[in-house]
PDB file of C-alpha atoms in Angstrom:
ATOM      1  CA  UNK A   1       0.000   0.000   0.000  1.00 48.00           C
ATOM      2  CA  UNK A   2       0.881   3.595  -1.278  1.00 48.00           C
ATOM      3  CA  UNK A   3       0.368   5.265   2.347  1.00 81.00           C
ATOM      4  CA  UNK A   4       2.040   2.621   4.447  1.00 81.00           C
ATOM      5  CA  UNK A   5       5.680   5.151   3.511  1.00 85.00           C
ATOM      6  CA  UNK A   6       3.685   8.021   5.027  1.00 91.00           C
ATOM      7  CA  UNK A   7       3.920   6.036   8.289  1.00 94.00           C
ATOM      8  CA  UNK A   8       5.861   7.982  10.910  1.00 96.00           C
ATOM      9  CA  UNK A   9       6.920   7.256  14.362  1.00 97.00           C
ATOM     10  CA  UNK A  10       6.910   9.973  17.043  1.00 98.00           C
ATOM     11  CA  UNK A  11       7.601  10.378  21.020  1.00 98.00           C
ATOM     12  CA  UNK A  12       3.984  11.724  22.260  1.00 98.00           C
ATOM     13  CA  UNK A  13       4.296  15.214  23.442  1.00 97.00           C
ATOM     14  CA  UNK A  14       1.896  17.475  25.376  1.00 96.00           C
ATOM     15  CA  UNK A  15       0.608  18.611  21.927  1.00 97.00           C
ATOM     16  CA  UNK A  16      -0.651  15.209  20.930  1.00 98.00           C
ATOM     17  CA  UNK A  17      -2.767  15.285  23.971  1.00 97.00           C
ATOM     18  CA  UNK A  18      -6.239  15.334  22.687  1.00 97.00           C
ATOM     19  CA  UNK A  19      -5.969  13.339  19.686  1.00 98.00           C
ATOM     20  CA  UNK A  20      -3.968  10.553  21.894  1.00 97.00           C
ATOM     21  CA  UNK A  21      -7.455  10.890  24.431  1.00 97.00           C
ATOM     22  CA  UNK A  22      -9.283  10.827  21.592  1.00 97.00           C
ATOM     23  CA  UNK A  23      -7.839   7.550  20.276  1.00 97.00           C
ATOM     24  CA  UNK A  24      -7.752   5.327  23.586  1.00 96.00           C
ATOM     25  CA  UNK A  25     -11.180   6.559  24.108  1.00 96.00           C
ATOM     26  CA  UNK A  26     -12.228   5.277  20.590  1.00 97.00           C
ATOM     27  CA  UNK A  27     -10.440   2.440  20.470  1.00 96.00           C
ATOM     28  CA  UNK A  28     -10.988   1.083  24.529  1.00 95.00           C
ATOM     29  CA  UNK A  29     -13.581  -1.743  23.825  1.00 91.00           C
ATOM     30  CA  UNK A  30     -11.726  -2.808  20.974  1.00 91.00           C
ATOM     31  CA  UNK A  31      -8.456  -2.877  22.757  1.00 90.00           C
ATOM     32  CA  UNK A  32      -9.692  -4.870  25.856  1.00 87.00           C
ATOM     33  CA  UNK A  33     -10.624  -7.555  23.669  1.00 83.00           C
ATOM     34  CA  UNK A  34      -7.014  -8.279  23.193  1.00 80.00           C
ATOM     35  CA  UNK A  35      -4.710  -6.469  25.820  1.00 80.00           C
ATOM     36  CA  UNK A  36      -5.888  -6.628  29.580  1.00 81.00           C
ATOM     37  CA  UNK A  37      -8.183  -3.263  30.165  1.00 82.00           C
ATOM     38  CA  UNK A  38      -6.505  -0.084  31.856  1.00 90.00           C
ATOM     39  CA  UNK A  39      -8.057   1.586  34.700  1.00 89.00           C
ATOM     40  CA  UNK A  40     -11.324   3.603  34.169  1.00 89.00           C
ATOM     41  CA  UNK A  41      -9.260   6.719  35.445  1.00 91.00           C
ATOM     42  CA  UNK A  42      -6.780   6.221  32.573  1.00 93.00           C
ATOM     43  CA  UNK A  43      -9.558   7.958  29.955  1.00 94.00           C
ATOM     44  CA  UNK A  44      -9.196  11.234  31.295  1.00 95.00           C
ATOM     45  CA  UNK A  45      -7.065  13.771  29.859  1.00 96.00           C
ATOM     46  CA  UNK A  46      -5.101  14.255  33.132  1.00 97.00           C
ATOM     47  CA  UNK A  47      -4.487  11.044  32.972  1.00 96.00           C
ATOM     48  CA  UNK A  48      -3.482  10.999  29.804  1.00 97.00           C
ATOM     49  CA  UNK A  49      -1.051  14.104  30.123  1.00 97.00           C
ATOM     50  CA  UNK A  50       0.606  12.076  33.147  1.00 97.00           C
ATOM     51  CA  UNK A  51       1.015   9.562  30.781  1.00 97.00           C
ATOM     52  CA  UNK A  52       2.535  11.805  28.580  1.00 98.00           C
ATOM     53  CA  UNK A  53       5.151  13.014  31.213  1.00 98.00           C
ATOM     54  CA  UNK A  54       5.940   9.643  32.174  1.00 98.00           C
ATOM     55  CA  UNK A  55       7.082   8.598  28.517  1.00 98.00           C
ATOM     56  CA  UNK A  56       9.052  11.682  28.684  1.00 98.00           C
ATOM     57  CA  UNK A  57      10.820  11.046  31.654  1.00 98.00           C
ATOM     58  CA  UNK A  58      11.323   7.082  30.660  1.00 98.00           C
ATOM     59  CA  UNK A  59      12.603   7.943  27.354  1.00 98.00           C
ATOM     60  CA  UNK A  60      15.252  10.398  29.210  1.00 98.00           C
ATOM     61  CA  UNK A  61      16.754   7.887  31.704  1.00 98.00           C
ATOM     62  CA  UNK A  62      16.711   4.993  28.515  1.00 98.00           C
ATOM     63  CA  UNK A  63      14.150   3.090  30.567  1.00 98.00           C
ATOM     64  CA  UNK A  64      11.072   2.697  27.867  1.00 98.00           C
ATOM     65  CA  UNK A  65      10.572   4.333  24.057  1.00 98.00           C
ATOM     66  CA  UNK A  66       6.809   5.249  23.422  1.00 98.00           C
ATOM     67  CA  UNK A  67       6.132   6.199  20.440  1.00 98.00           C
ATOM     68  CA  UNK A  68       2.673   7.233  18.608  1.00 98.00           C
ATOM     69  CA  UNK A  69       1.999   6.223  15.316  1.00 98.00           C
ATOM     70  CA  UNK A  70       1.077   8.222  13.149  1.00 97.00           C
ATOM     71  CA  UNK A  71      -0.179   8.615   9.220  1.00 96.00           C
ATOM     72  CA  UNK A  72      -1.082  12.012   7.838  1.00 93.00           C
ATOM     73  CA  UNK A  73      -0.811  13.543  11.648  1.00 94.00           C
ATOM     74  CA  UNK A  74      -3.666  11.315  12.615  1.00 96.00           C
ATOM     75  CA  UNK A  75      -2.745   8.550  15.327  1.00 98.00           C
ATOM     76  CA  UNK A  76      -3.631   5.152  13.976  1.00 97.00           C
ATOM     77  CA  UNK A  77      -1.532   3.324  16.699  1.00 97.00           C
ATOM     78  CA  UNK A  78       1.260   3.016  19.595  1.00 97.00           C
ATOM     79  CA  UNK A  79       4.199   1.085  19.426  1.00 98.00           C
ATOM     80  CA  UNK A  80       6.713   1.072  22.391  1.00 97.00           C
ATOM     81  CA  UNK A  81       9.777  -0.671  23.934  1.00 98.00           C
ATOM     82  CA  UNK A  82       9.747  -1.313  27.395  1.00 98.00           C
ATOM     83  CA  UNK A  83      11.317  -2.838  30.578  1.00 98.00           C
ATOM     84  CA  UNK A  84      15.074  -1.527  28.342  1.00 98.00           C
ATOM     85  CA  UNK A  85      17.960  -3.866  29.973  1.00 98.00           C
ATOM     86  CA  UNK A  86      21.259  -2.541  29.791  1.00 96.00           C
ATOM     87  CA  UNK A  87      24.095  -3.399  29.897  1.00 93.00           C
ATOM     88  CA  UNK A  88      25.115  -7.059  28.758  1.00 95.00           C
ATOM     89  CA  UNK A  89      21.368  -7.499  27.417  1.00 96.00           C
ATOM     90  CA  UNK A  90      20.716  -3.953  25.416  1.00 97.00           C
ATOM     91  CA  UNK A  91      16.896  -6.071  25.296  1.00 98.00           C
ATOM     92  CA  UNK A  92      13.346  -4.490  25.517  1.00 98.00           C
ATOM     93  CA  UNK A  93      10.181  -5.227  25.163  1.00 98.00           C
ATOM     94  CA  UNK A  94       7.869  -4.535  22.067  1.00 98.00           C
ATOM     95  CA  UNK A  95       4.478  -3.440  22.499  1.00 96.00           C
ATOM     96  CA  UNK A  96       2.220  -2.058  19.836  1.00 96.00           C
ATOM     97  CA  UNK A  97      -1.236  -1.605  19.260  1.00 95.00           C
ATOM     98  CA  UNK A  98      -3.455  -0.268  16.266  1.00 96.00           C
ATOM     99  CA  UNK A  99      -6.799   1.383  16.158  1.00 96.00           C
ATOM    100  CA  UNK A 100      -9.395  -0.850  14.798  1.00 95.00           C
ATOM    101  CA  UNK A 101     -10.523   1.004  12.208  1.00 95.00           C
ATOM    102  CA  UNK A 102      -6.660   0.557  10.127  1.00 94.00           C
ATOM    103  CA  UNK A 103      -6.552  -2.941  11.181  1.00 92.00           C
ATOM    104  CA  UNK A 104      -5.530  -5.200   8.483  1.00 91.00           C
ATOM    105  CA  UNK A 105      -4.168  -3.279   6.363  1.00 93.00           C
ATOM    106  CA  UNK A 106      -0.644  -3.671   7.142  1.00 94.00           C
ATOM    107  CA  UNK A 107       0.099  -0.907   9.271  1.00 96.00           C
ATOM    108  CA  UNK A 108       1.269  -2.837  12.133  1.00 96.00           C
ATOM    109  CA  UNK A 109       3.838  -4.370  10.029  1.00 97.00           C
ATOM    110  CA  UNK A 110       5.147  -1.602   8.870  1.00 97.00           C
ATOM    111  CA  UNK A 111       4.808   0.056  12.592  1.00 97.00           C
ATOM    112  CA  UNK A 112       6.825  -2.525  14.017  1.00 98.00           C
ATOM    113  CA  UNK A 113       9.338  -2.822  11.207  1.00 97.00           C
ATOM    114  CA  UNK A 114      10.182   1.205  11.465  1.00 97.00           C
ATOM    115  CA  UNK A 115      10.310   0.077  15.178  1.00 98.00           C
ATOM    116  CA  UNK A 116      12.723  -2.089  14.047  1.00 98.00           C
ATOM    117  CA  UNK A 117      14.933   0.088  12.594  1.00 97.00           C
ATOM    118  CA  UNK A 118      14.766   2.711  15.338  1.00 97.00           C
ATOM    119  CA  UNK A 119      15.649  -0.042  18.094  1.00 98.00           C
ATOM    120  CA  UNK A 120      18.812  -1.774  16.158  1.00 97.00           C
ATOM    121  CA  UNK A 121      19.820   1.640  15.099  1.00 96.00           C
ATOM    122  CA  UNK A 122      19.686   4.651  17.263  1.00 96.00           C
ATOM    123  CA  UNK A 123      18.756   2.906  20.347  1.00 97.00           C
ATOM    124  CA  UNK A 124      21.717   0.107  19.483  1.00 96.00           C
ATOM    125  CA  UNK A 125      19.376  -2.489  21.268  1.00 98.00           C
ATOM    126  CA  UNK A 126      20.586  -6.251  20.662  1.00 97.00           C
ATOM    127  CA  UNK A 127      17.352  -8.173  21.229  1.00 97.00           C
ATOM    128  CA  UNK A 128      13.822  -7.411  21.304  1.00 98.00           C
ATOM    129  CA  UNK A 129      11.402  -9.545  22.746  1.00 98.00           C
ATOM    130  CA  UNK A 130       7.777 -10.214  22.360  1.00 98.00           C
ATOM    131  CA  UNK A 131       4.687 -11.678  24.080  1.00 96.00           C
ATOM    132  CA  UNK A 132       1.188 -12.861  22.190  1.00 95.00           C
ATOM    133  CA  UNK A 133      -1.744 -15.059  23.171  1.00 93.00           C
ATOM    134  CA  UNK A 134      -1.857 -18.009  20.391  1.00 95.00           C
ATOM    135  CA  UNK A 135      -5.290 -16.727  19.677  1.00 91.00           C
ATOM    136  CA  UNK A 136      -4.156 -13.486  18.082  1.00 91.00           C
ATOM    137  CA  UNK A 137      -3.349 -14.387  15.131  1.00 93.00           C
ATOM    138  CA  UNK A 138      -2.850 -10.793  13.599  1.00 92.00           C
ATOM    139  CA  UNK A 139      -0.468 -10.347  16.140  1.00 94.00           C
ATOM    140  CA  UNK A 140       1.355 -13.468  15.592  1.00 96.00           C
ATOM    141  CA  UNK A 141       1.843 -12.420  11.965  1.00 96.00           C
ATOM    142  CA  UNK A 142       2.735  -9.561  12.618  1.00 97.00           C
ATOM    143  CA  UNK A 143       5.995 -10.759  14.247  1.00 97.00           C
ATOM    144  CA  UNK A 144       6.490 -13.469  11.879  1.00 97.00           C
ATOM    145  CA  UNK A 145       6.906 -10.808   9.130  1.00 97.00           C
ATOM    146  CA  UNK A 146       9.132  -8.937  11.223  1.00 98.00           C
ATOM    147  CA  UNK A 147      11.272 -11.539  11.420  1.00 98.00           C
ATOM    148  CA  UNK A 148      10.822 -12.532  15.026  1.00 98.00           C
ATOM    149  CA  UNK A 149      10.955 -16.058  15.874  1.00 96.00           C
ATOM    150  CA  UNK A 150       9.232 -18.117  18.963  1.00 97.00           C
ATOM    151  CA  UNK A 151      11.576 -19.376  21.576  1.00 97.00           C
ATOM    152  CA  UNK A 152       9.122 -20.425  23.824  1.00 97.00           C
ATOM    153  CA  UNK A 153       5.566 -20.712  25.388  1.00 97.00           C
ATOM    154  CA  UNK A 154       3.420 -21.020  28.872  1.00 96.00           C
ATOM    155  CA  UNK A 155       0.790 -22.812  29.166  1.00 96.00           C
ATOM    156  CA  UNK A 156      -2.508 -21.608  30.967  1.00 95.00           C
ATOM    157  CA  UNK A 157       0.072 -18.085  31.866  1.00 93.00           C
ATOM    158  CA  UNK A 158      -2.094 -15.357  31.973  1.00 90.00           C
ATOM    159  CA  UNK A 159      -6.051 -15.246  33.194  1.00 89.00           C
ATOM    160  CA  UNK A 160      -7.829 -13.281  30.736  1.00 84.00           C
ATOM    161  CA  UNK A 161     -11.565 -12.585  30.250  1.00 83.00           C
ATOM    162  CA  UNK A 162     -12.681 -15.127  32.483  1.00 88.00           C
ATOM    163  CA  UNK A 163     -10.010 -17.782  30.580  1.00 89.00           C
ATOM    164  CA  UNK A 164      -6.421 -19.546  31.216  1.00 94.00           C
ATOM    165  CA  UNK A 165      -4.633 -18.548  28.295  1.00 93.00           C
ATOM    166  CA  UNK A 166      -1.277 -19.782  27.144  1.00 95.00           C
ATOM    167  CA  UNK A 167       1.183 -17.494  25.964  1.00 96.00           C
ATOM    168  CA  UNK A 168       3.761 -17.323  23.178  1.00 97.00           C
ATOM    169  CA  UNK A 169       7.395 -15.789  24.209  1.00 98.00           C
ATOM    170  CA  UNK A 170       9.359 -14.414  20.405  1.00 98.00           C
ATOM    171  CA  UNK A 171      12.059 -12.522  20.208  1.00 98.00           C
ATOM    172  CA  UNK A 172      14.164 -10.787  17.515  1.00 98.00           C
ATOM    173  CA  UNK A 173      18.369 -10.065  17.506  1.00 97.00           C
ATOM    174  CA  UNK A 174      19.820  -7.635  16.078  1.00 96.00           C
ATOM    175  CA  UNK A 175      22.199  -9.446  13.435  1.00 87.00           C
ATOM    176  CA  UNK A 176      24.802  -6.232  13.220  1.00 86.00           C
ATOM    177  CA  UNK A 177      25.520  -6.618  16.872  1.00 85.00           C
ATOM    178  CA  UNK A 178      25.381 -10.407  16.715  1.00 76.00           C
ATOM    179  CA  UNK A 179      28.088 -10.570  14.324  1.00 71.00           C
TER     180      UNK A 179
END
């Protein structure tokens, strides 16, 4: 697709604070169906501006990389890194989510690939690791295309809308720093 190269990933700043309300509160239902829910207090725009700050700060002390995703100016997403390990691991965490109305249309690909790039370059980050639920399979192809592979999986792991679920564990190196 054409607009998937108009794809850009930004930090969230105080300016993107009512469009990035404006998105979670859009997109809540749909999220909770696949990501456990946040706190009813988190869909207020203090909240949100808190939230804001926090990425700030994380970013700053190389603790977490939040990012909005964005095409046109419009959010269509979030993608971060989190729980950064260094040094001896230079790992994080991959995260991303995509409003439901872009879903499927190869947007999280291409989030997570630009991710990609920004983690193995700028960030030098060896390894990035991932977590799904076997029944999301848009999420599970989503790594597959990035190139992640599955190095592991718990059974019954995580308690989820009334439901054991199993999880998936993938990760993804960074072959310039692995060679």
């Amino acid at each position: 697709m054409p607009d998937l190269d108009r794809l850009q990933l930004l930090p969230p700043s105080s300016a993107d604070l009512p469009a990035l309300l404006a998105f979670e509160l859009e997109n809540r239902a749909y999220f909770e169906n696949w990501v456990t829910a946040r706190a009813p207090s988190y869909y207020g725009q203090e909240a949100i501006a808190a939230a804001i700050g926090q990425a700030q700060r994380e970013r700053q002390q190389d603790l977490a990389y939040q990012y909005l995703a964005k095409l046109d100016g419009q959010i269509i997403g979030r993608v971060n890194l989190t729980a950064v390990t260094r040094p001896y691991f230079n790992k994080a965490v991959l995260g991303y989510r995509i409003g439901e109305r872009f879903g499927g249309r190869g947007y999280a690909t291409r989030v997570v690939a630009l991710l990609l790039e920004e983690a193995f370059g700028p960030l030098d980050l060896w390894r990035l690791e991932a977590t799904a639920r076997p029944q999301n399979l848009g999420s599970l192809a989503v790594m597959q295309r990035n190139g992640f592979h599955q190095y592991g999986k718990s059974d019954q792991a995580m308690f989820f809308q009334n439901a054991w679920s199993d999880l998936l564990y993938f990760e993804r190196r960074n072959p310039q720093a692995m060679a």
